[in-house]
PDB file of C-alpha atoms in Angstrom:
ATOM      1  CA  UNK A  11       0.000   0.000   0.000  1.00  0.00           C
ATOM      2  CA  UNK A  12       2.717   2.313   0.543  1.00  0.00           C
ATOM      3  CA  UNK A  13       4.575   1.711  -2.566  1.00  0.00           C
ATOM      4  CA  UNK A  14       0.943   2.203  -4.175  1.00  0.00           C
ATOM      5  CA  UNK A  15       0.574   5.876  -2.336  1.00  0.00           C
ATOM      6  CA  UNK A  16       4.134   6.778  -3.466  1.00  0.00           C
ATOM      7  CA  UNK A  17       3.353   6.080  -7.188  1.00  0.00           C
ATOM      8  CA  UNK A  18      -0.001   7.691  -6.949  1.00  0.00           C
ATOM      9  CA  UNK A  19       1.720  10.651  -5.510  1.00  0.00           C
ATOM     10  CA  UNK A  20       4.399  10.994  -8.003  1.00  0.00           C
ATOM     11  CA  UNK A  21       2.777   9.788 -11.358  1.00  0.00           C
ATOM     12  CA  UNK A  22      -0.956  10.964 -10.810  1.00  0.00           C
ATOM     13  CA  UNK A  23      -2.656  14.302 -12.841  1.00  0.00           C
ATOM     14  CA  UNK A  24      -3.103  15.451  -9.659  1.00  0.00           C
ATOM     15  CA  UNK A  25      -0.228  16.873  -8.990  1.00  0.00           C
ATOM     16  CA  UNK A  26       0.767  17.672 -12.140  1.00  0.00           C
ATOM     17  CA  UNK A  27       2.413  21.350 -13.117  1.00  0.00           C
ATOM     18  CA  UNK A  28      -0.509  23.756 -13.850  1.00  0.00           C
ATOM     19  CA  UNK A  29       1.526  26.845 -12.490  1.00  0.00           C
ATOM     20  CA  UNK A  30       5.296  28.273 -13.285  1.00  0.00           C
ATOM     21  CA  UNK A  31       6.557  30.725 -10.915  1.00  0.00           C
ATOM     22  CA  UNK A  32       9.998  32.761 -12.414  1.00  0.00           C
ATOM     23  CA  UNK A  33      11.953  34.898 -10.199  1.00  0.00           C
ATOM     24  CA  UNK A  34      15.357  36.571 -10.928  1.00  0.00           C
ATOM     25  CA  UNK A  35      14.882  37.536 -14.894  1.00  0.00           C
ATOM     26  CA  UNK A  36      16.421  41.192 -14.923  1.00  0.00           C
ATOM     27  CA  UNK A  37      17.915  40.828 -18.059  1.00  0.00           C
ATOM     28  CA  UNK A  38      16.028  37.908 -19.762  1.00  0.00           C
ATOM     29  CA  UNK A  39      12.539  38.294 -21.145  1.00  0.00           C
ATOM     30  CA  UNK A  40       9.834  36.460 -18.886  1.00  0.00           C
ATOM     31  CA  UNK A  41       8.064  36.077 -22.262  1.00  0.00           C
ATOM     32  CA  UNK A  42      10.644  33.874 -23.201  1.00  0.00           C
ATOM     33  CA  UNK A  43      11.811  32.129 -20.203  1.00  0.00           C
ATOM     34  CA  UNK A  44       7.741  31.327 -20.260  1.00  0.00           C
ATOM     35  CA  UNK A  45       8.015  30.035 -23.438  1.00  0.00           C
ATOM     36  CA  UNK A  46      11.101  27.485 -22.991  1.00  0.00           C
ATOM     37  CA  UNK A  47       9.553  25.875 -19.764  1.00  0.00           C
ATOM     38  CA  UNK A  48       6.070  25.588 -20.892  1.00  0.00           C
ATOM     39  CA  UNK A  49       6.808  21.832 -21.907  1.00  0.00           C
ATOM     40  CA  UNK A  50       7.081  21.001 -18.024  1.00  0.00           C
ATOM     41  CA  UNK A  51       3.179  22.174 -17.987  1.00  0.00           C
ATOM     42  CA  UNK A  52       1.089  18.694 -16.858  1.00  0.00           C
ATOM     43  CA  UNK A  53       4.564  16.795 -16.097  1.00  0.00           C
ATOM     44  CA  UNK A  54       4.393  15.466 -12.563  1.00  0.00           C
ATOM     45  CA  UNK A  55       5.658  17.542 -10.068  1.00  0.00           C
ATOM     46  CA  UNK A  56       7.562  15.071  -8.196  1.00  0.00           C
ATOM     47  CA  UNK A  57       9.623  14.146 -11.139  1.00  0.00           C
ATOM     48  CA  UNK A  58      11.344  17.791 -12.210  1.00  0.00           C
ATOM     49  CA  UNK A  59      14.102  18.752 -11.251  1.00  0.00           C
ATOM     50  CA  UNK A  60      17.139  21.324 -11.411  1.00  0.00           C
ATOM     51  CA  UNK A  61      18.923  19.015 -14.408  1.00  0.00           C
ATOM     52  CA  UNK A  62      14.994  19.172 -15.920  1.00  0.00           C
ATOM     53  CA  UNK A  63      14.714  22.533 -16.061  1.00  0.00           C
ATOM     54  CA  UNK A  64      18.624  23.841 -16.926  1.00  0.00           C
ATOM     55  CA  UNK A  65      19.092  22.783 -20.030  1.00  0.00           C
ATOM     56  CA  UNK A  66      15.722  24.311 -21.349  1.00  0.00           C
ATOM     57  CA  UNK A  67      16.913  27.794 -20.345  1.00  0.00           C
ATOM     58  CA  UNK A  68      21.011  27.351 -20.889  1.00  0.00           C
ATOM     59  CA  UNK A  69      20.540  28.450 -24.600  1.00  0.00           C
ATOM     60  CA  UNK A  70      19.340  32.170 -23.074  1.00  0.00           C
ATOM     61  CA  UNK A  71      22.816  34.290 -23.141  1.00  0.00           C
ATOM     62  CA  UNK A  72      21.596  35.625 -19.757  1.00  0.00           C
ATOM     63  CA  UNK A  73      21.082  32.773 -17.580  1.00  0.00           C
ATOM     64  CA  UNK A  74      23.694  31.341 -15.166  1.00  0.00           C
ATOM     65  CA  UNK A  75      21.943  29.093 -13.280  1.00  0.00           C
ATOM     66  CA  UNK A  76      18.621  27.763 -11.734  1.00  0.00           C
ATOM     67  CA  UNK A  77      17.425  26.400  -8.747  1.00  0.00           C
ATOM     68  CA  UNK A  78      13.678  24.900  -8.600  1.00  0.00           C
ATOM     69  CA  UNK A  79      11.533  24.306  -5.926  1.00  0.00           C
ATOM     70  CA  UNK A  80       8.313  21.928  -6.207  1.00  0.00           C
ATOM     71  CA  UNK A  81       5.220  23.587  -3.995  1.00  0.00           C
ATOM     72  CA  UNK A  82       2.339  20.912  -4.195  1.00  0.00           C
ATOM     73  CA  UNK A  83      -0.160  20.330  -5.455  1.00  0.00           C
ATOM     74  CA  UNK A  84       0.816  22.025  -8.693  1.00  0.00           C
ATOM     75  CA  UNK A  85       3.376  24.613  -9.194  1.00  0.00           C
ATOM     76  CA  UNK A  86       6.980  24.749  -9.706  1.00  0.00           C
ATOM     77  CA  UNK A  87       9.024  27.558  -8.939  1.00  0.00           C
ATOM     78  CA  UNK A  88      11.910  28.429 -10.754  1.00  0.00           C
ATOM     79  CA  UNK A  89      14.363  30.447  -9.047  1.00  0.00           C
ATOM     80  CA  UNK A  90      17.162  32.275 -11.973  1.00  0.00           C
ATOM     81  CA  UNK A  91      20.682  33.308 -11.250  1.00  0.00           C
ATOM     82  CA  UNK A  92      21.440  35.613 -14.093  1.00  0.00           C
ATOM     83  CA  UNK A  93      25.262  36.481 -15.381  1.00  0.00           C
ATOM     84  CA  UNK A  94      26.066  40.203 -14.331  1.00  0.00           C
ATOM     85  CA  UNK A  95      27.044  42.639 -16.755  1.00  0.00           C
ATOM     86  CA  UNK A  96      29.968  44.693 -16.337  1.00  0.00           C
ATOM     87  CA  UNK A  97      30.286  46.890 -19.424  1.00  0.00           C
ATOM     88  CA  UNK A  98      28.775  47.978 -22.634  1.00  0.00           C
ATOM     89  CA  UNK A  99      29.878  47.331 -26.189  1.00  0.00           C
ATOM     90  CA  UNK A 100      27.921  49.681 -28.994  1.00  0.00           C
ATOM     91  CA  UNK A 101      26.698  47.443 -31.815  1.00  0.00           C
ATOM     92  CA  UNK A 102      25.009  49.467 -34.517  1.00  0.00           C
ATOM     93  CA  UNK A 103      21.847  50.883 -33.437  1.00  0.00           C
ATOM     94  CA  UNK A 104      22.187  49.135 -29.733  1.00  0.00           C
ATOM     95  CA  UNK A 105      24.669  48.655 -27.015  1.00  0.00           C
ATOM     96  CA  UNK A 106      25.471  44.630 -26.039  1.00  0.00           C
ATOM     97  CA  UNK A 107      25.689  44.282 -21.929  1.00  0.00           C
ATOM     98  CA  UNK A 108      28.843  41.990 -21.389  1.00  0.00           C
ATOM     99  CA  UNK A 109      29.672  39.984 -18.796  1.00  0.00           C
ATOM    100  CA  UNK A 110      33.040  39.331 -16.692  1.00  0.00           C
ATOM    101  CA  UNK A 111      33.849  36.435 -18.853  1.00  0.00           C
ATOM    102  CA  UNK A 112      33.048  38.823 -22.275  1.00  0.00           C
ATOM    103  CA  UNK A 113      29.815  37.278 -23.066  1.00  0.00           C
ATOM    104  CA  UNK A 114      27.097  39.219 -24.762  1.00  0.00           C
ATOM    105  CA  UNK A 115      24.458  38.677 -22.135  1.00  0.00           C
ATOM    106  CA  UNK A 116      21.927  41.122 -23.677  1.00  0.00           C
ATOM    107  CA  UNK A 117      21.358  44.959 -24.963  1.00  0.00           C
ATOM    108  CA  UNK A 118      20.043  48.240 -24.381  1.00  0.00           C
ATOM    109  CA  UNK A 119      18.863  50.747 -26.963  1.00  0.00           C
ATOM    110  CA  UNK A 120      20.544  53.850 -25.140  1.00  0.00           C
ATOM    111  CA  UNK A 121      23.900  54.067 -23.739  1.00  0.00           C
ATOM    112  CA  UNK A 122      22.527  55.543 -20.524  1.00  0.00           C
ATOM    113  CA  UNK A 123      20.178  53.117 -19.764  1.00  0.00           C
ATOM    114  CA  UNK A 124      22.952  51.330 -18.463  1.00  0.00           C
ATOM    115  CA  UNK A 125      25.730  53.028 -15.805  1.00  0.00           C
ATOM    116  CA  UNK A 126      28.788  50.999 -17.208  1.00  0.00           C
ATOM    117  CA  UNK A 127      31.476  51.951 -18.742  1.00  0.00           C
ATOM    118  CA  UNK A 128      32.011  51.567 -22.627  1.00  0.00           C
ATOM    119  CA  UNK A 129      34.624  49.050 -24.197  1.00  0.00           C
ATOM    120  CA  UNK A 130      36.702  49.741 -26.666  1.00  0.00           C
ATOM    121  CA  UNK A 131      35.106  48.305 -29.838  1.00  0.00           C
ATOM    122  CA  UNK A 132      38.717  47.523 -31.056  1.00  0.00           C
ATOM    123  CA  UNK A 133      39.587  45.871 -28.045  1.00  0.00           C
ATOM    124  CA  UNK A 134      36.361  43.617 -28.758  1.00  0.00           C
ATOM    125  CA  UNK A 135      36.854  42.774 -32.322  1.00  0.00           C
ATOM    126  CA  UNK A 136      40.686  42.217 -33.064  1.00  0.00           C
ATOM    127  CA  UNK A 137      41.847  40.187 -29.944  1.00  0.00           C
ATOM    128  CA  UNK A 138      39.793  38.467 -27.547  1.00  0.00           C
ATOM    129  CA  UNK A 139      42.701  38.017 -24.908  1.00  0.00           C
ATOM    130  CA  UNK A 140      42.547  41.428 -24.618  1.00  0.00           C
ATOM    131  CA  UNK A 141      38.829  42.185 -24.641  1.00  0.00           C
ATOM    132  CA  UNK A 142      38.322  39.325 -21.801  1.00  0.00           C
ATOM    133  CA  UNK A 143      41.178  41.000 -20.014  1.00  0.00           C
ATOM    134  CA  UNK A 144      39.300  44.269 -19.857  1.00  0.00           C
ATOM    135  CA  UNK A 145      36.178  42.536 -18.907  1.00  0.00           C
ATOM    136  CA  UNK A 146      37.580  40.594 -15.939  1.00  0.00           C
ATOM    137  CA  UNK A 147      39.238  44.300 -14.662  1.00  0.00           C
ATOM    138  CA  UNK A 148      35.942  45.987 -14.745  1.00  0.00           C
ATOM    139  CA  UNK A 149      34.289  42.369 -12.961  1.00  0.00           C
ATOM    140  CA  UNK A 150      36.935  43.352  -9.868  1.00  0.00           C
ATOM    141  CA  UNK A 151      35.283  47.048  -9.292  1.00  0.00           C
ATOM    142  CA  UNK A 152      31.981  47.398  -7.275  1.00  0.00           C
ATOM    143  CA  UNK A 153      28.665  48.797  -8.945  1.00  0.00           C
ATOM    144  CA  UNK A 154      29.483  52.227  -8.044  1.00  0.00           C
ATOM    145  CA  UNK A 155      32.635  52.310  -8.904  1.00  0.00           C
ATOM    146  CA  UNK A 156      31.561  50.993 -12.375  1.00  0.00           C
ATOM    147  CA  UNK A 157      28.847  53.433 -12.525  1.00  0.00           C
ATOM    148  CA  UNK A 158      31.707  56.144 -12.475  1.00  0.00           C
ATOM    149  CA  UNK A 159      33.308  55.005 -15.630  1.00  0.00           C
ATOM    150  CA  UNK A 160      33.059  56.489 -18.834  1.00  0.00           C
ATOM    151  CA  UNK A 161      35.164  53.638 -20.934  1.00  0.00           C
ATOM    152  CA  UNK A 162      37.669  51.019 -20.697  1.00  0.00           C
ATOM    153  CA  UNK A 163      40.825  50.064 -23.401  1.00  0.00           C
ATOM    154  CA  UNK A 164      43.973  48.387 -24.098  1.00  0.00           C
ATOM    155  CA  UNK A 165      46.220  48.048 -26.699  1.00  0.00           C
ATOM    156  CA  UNK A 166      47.499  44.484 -25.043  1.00  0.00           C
ATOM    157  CA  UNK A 167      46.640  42.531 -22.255  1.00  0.00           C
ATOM    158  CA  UNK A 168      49.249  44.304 -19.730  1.00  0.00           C
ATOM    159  CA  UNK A 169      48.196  48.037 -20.742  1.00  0.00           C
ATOM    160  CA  UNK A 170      43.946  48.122 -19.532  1.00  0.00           C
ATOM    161  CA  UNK A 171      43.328  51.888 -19.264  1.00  0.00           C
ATOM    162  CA  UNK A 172      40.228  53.166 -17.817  1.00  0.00           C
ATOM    163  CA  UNK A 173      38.325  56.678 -17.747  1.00  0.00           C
ATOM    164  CA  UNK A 174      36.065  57.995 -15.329  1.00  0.00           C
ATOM    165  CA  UNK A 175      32.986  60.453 -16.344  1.00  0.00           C
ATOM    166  CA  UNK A 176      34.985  63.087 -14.936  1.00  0.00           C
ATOM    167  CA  UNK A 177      37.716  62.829 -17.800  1.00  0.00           C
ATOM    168  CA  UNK A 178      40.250  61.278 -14.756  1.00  0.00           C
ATOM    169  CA  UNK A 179      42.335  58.178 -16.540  1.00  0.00           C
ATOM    170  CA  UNK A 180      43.004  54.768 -14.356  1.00  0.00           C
ATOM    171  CA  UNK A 181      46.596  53.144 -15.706  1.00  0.00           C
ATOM    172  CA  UNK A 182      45.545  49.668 -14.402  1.00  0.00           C
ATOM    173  CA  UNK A 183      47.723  46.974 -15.974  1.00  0.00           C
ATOM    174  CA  UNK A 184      47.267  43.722 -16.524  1.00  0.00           C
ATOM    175  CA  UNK A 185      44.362  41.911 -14.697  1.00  0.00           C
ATOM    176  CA  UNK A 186      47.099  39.953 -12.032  1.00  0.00           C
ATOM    177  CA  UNK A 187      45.966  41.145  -8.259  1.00  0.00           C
ATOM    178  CA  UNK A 188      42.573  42.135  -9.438  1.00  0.00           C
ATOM    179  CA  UNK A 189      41.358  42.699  -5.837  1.00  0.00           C
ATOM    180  CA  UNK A 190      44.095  44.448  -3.873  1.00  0.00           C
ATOM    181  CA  UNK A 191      43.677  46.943  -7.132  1.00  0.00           C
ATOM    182  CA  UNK A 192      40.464  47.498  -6.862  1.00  0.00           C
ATOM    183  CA  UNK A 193      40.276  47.958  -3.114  1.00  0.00           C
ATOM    184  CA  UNK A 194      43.374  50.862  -3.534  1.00  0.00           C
ATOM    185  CA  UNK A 195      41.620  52.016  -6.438  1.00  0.00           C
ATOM    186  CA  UNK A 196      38.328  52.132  -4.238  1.00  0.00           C
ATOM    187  CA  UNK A 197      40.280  54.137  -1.164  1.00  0.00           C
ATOM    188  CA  UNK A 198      42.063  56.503  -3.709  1.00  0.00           C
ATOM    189  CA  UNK A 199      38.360  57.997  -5.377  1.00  0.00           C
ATOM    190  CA  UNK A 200      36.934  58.070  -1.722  1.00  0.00           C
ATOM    191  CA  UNK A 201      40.173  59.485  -0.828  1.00  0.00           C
ATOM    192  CA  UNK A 202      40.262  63.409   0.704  1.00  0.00           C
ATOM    193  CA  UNK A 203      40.290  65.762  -2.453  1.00  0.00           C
ATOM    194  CA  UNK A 204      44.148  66.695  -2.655  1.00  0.00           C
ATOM    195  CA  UNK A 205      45.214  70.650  -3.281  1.00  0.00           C
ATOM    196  CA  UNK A 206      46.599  69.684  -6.846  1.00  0.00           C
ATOM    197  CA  UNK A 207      43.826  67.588  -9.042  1.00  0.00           C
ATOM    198  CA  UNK A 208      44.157  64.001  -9.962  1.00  0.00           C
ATOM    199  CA  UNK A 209      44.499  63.648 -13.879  1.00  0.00           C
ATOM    200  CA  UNK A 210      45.963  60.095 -13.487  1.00  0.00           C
ATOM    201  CA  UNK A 211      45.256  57.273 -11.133  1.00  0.00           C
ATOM    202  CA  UNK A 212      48.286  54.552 -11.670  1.00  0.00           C
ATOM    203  CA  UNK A 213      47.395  51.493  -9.739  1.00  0.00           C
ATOM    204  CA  UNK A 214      49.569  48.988 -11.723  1.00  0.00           C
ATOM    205  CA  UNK A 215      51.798  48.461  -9.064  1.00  0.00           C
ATOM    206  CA  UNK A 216      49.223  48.464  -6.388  1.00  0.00           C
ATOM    207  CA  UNK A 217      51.844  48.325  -3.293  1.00  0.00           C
ATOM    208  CA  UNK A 218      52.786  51.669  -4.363  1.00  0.00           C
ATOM    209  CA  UNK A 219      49.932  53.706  -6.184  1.00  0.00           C
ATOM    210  CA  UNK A 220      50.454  57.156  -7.718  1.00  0.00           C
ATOM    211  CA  UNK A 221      48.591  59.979  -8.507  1.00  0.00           C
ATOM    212  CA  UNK A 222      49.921  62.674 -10.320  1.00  0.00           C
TER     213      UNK A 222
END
């Protein structure tokens, strides 16, 4: 009788999936996240799963990971962890949201809907070394910090310059000690406004920073 209840429980219309709840899509369409799970609708509840449910979504640029959670009788819950864009890359009419790894991740028709800085489109196009070194400097910086950047560039992989909004230039290197950089970098903008004004923050060498 028991093994009876069990199947009942996991195999009967009952508590099959009549309801998908999705959580965590900033960047991906719900539209489309509604579309690629609606195949679980009527499955049994009992039976899906995280491995049911991630490969139905991994083809969305956005989407990192999931976690589900089954809430009887009949929904599922689908909780998204969504990649986290770190800069902008203009592509014709639009600008491309990239993440720390340099994937395009998803787009914005104006530059300011987004407060990140703007790559290089050279950096992007003729070597990806370099363009995925930029990306995993800018992944190092907090939000705000990113949100006071104008662009970032490099003409090789040990040369990443960065500009703030203010017209202020960051010499930052290569991406090696990513965050003890960003941490000085951090303490030298929060830093007490000096008599002479910063042009130049040089945090290559981060055990001994210079402003001139």
């Amino acid at each position: 009788m028991v093994v009876a209840l069990i199947l009942v429980l996991v195999f009967s219309p009952v508590l099959a999936i009549k309801t998908i709840t999705v959580t965590g899509t900033d960047l991906t369409s719900k539209k489309t996240v509604d579309e690629a799970l609606a195949p679980l609708k009527e499955q049994p509840l009992p039976q899906v799963g995280d491995d049911d449910v991630r490969p139905l979504l991994e083809g969305l640029p956005a989407v990192l990971d999931v976690t589900v959670e089954a809430r009887p009788p009949s929904e599922l819950a689908v909780e998204i962890t969504e990649r986290i864009p770190v800069a902008v890359l203009e592509t014709g009419k639009t600008f491309a949201l990239i993440d720390a790894e340099g994937k395009r991740i998803g787009s914005v028709k104006e530059r300011k809907s987004a407060e990140l800085p703007l790559i290089d489109e050279s950096a992007a196009s003729k070597d990806q070394d370099i363009f995925r070194t930029i990306t995993a400097v800018l992944s190092a910086l907090p939000a705000d910090v990113l949100a006071q950047l104008e662009h970032a560039s490099a003409k090789s992989i040990d040369s990443v310059e960065l500009q703030l909004t203010n017209g202020q230039k960051v010499l930052w290197g290569n991406d090696s000690q990513l965050e003890l950089k960003a941490k000085v970098f951090e303490a030298l903008l929060n830093a007490p406004e000096p008599e002479v004004e910063v042009e130049v923050y040089d945090v290559s060498t981060p055990t001994m920073p210079v402003t001139h």
